[in-house]
Coordinates of N, CA, C and O in Angstrom, one line a residue:
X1 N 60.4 -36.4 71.9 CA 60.5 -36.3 70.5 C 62.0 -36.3 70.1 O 62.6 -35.4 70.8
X2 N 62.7 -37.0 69.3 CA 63.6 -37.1 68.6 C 64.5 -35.8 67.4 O 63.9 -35.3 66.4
X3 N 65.8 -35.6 67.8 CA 65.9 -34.6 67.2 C 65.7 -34.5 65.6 O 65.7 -33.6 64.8
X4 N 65.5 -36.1 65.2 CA 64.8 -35.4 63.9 C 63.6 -35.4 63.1 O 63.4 -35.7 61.9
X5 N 62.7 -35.1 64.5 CA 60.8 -35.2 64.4 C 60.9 -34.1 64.0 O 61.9 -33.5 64.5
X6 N 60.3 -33.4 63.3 CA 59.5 -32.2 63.0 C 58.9 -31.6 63.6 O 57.9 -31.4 63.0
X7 N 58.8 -30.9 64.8 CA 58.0 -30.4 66.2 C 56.8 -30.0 64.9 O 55.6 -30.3 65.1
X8 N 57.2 -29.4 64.0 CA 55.7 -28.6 63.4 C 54.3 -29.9 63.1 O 53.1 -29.7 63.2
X9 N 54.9 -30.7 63.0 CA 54.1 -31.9 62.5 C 53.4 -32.0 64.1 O 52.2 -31.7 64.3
X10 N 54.1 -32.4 64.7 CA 53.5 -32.4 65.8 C 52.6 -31.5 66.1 O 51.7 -32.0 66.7
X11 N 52.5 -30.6 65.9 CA 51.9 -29.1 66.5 C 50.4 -29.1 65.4 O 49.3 -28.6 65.8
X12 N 50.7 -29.6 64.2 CA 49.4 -30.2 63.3 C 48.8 -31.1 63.6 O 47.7 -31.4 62.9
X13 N 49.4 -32.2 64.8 CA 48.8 -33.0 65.4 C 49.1 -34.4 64.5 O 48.6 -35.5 64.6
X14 N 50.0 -34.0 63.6 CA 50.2 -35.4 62.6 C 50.8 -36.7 63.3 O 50.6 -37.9 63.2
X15 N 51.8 -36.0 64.1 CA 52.0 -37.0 65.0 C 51.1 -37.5 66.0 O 52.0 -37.9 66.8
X16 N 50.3 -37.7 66.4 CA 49.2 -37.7 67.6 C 49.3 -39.5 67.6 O 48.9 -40.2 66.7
X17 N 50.2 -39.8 69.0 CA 50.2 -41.3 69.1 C 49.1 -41.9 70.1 O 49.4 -43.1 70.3
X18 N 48.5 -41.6 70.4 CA 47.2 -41.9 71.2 C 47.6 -42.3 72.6 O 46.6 -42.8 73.2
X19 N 48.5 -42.2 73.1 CA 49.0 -42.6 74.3 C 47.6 -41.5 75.3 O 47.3 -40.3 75.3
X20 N 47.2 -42.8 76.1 CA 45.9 -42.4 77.2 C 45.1 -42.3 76.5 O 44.2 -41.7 77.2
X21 N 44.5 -42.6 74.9 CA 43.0 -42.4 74.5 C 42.3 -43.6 75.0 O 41.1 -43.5 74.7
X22 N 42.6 -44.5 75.5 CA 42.0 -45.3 75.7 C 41.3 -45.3 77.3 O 40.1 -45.5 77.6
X23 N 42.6 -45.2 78.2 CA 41.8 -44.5 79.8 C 41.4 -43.1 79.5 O 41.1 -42.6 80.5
X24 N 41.3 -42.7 78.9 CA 40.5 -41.4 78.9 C 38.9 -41.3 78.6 O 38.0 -40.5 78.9
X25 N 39.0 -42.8 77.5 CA 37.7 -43.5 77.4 C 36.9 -44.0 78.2 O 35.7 -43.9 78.3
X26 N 37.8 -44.7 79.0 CA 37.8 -45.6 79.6 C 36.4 -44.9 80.8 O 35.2 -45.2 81.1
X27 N 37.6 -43.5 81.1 CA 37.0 -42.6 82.2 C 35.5 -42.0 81.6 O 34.6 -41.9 82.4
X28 N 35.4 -41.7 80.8 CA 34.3 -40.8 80.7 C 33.4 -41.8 80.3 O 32.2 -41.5 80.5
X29 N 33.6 -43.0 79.9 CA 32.3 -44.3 79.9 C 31.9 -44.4 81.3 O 30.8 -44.1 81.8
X30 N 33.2 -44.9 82.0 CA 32.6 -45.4 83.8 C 32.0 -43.7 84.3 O 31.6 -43.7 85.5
X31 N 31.9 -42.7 83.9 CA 31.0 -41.4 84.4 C 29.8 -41.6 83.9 O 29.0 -40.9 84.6
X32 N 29.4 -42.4 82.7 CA 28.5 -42.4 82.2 C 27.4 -43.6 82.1 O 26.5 -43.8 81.3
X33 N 28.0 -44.4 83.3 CA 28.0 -45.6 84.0 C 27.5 -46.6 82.7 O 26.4 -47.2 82.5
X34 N 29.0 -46.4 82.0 CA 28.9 -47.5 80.4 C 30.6 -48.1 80.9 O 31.4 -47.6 81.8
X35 N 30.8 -49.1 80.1 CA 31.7 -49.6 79.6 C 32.7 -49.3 78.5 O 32.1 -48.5 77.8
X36 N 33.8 -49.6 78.1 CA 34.3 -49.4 77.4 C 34.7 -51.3 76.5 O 35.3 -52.2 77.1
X37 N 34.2 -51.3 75.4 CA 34.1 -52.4 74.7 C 35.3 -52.4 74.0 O 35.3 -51.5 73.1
X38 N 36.8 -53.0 74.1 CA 38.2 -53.4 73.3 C 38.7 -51.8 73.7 O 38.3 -51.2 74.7
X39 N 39.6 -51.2 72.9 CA 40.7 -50.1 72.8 C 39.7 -48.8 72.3 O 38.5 -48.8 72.1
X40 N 40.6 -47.9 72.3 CA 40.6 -46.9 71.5 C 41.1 -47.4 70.2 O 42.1 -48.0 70.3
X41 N 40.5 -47.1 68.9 CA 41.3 -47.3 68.0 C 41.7 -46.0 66.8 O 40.9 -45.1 66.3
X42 N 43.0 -46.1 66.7 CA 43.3 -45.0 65.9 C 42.3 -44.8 64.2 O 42.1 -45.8 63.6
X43 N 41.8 -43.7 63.8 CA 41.3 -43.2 62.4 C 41.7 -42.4 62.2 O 42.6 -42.2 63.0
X44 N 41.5 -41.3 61.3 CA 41.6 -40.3 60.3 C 39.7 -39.6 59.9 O 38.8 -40.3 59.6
X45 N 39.7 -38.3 60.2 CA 38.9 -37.9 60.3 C 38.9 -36.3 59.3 O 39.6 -35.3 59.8
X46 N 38.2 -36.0 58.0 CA 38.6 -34.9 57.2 C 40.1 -34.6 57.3 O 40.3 -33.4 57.7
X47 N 41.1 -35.3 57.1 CA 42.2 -35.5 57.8 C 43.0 -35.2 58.6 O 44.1 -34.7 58.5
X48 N 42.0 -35.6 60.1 CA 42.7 -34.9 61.5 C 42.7 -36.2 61.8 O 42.1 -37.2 61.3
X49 N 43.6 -36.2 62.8 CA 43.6 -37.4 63.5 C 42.0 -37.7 64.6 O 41.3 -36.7 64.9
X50 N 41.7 -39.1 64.9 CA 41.2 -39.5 65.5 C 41.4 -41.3 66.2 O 42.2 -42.2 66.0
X51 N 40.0 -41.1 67.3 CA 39.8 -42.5 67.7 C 38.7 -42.6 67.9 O 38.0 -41.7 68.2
X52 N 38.5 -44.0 67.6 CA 37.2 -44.7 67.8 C 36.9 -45.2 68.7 O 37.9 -45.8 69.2
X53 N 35.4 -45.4 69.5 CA 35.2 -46.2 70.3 C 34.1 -47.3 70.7 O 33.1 -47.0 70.1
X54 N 33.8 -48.3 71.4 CA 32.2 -48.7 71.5 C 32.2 -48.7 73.0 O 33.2 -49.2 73.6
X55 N 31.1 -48.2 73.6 CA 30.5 -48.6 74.7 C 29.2 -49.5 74.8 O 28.4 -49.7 73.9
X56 N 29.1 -50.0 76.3 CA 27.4 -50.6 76.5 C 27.4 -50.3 77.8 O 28.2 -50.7 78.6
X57 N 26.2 -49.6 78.0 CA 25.5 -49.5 79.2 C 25.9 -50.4 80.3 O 25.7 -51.6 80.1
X58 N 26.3 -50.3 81.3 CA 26.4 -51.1 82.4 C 24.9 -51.3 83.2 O 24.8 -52.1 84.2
X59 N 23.8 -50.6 82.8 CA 22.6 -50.9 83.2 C 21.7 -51.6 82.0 O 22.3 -51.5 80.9
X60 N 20.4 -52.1 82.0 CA 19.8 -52.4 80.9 C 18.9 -51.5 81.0 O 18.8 -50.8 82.0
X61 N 18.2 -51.5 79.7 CA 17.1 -50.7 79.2 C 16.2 -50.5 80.2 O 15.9 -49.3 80.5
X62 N 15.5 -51.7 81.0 CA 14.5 -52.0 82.0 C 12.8 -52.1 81.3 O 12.6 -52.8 80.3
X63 N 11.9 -51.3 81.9 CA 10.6 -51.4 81.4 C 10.5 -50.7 80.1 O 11.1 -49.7 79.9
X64 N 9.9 -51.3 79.3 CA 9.9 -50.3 77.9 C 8.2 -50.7 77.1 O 7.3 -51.1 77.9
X65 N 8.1 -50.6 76.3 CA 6.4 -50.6 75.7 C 7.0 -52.1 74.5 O 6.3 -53.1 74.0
X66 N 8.3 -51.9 74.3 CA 8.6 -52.7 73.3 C 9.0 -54.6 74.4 O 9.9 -55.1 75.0
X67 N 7.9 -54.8 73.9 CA 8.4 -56.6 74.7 C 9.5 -57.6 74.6 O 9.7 -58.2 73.5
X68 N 10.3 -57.8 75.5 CA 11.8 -58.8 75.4 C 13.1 -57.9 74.9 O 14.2 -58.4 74.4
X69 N 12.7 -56.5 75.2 CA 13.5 -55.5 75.5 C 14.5 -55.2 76.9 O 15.7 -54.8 76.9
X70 N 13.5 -55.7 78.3 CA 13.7 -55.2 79.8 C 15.3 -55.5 79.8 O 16.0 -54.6 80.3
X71 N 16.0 -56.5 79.5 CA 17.3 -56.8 80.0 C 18.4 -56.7 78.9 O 19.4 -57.5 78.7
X72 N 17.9 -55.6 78.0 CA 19.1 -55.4 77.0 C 19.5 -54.2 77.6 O 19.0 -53.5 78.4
X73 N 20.9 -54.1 76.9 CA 21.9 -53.0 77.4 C 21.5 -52.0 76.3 O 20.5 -52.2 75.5
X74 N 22.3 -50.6 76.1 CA 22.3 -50.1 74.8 C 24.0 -50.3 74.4 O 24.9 -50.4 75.3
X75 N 24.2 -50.3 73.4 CA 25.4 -50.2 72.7 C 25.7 -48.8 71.5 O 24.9 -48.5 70.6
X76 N 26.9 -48.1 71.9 CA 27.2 -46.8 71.2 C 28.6 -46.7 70.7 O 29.6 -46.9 71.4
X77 N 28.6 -46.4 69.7 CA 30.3 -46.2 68.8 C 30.5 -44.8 69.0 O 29.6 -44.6 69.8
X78 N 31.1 -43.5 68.9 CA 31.9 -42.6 68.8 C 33.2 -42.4 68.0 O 34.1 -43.3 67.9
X79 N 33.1 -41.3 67.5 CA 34.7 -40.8 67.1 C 34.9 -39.5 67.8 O 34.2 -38.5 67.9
X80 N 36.6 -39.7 68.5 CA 36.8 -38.3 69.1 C 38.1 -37.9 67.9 O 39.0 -38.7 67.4
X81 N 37.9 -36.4 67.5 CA 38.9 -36.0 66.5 C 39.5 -35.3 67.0 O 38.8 -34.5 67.7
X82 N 40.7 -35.0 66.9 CA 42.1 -33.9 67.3 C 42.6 -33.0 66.4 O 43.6 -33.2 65.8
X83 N 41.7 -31.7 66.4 CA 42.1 -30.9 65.5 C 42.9 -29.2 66.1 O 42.5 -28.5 67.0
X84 N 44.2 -29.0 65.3 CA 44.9 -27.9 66.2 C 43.6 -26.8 65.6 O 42.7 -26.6 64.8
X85 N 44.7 -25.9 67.4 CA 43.9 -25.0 67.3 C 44.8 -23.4 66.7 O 44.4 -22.3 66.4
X86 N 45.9 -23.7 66.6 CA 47.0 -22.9 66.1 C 47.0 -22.5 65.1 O 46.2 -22.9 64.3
X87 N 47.8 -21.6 64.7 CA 48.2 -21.0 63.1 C 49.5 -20.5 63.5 O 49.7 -19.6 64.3
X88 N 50.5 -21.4 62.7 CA 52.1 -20.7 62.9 C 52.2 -19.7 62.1 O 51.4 -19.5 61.2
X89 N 53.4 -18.7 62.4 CA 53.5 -17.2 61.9 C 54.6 -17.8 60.5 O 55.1 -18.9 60.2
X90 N 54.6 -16.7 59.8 CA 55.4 -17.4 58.6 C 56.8 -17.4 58.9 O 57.6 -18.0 58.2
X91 N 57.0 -17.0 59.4 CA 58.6 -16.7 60.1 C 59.1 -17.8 60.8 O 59.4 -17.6 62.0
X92 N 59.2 -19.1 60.2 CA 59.5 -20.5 61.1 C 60.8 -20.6 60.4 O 61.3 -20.3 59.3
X93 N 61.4 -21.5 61.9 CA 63.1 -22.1 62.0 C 63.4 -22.1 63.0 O 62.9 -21.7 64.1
X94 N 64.7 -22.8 62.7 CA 65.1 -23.9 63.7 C 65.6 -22.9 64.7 O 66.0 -23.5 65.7
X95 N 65.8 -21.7 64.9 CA 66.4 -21.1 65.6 C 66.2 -19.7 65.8 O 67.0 -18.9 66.3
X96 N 64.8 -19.6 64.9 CA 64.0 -18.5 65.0 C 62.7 -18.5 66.3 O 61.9 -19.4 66.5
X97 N 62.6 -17.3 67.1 CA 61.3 -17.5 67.7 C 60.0 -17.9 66.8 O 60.1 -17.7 65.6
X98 N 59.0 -18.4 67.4 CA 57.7 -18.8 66.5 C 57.0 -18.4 67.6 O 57.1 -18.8 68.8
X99 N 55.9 -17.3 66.9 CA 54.5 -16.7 67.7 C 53.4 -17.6 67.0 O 53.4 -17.7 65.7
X100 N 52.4 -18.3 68.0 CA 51.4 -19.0 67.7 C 50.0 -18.4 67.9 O 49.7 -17.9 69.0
X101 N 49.3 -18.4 66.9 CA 48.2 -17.7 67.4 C 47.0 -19.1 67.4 O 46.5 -19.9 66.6
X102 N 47.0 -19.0 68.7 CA 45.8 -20.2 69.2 C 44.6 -19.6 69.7 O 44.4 -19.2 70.8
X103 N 43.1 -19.6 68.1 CA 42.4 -19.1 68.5 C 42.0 -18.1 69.2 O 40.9 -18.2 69.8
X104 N 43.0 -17.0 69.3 CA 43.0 -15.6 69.3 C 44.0 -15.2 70.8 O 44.2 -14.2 71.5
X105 N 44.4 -16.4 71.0 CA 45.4 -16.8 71.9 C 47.1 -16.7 71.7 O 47.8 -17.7 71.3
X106 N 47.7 -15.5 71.9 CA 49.3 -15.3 71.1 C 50.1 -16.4 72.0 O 49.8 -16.5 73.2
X107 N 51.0 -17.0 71.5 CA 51.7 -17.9 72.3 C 53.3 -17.7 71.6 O 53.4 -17.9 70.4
X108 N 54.3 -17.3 72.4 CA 55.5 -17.0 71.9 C 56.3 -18.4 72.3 O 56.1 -18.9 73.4
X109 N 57.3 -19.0 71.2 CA 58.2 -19.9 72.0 C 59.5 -19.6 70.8 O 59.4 -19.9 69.6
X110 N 60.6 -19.1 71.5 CA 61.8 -19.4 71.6 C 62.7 -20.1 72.0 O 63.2 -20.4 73.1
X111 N 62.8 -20.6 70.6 CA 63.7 -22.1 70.7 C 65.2 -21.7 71.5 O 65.5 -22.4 72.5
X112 N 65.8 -20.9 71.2 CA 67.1 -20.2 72.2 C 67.0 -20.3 73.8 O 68.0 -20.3 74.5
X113 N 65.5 -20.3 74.2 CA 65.5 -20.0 75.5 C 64.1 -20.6 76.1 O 63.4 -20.0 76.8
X114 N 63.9 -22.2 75.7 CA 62.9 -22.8 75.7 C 62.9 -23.5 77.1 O 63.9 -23.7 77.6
X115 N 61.9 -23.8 77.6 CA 61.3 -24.4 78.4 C 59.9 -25.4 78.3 O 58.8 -24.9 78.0
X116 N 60.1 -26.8 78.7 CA 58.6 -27.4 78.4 C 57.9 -26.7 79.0 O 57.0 -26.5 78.2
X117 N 57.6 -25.9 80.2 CA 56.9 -25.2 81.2 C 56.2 -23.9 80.1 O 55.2 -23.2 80.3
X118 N 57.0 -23.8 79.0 CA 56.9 -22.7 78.2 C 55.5 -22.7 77.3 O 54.9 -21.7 76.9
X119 N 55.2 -24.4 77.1 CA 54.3 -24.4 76.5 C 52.4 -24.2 77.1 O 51.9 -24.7 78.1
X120 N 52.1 -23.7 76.3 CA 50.4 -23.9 77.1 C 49.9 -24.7 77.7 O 50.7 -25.0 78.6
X121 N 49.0 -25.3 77.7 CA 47.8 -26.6 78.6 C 47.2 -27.3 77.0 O 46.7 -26.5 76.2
X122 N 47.3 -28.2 76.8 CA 47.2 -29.1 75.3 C 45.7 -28.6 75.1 O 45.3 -28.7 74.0
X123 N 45.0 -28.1 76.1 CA 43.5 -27.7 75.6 C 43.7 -26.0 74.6 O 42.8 -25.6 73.9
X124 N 44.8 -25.2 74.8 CA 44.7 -24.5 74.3 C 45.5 -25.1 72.6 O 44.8 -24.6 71.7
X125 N 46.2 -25.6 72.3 CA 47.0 -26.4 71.4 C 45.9 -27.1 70.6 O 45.8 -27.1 69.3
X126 N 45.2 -27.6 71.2 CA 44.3 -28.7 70.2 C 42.6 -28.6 71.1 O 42.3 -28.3 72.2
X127 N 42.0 -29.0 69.8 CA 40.7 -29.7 70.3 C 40.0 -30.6 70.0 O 40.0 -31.0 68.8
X128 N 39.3 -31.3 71.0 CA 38.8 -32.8 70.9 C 37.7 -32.7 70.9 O 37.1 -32.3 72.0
X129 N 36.8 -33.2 69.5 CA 35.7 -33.5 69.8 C 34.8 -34.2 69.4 O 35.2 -35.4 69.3
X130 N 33.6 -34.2 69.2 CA 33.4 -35.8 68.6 C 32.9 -35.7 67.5 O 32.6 -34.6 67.3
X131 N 32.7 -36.7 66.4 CA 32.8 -36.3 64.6 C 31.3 -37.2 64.6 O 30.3 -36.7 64.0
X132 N 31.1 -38.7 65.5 CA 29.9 -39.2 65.1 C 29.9 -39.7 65.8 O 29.0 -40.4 66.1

């Protein structure tokens, strides 16, 4: 991030560039022994960030009661949304500490004496889940 991004924006997730939503798709379709149909694509969701996706079955339906069904796939759309899990303290600046309360989770960071190592695991920062 650039010194003059707004880290807070980020931290609201407004910045959220989707970098890996797509192999991340990618992965949990081939677990779910589906495909992934084109990209992830970026949306807006109650205004959180999101992405969209389509899969299809890498198997077909097979026997069913309904006739000229046996060799269709299924096909499924999703949205995954990125909503923080934070609430910054009111005491923000550029060169003030900021305590984060992440879902009942305190997280201190001092910009004076910062370290990326300093920050949490992005699962406590945000959560992903799916809207439809």
């Amino acid at each position: 991030m650039g010194q003059d991004e707004d880290w807070l924006d980020w931290l609201d997730g407004d910045l959220a560039q989707g970098a890996g939503a797509t192999a991340a798709a990618q992965q949990l379709a081939a677990e779910n022994d589906a495909t992934l149909q084109g990209g992830a694509v970026p949306t807006e969701v109650n205004g959180y960030p999101g992405y969209e996706v389509a899969v299809r079955t890498n198997y077909t339906v097979g026997e069913s009661v309904i006739p000229g069904t046996e060799g269709m796939h299924a096909n499924a759309h999703a949205t995954a949304v990125i909503q923080p899990r934070c609430d910054i303290g009111p005491d923000v600046g550029p060169e003030k500490a900021v305590e984060l309360d992440c879902d009942g989770e305190i997280v201190d960071i001092d910009p004076e004496n910062f370290e990326l190592d300093d920050l949490p695991d992005a699962s406590v920062l945000f959560s992903v889940h799916l809207a439809e």
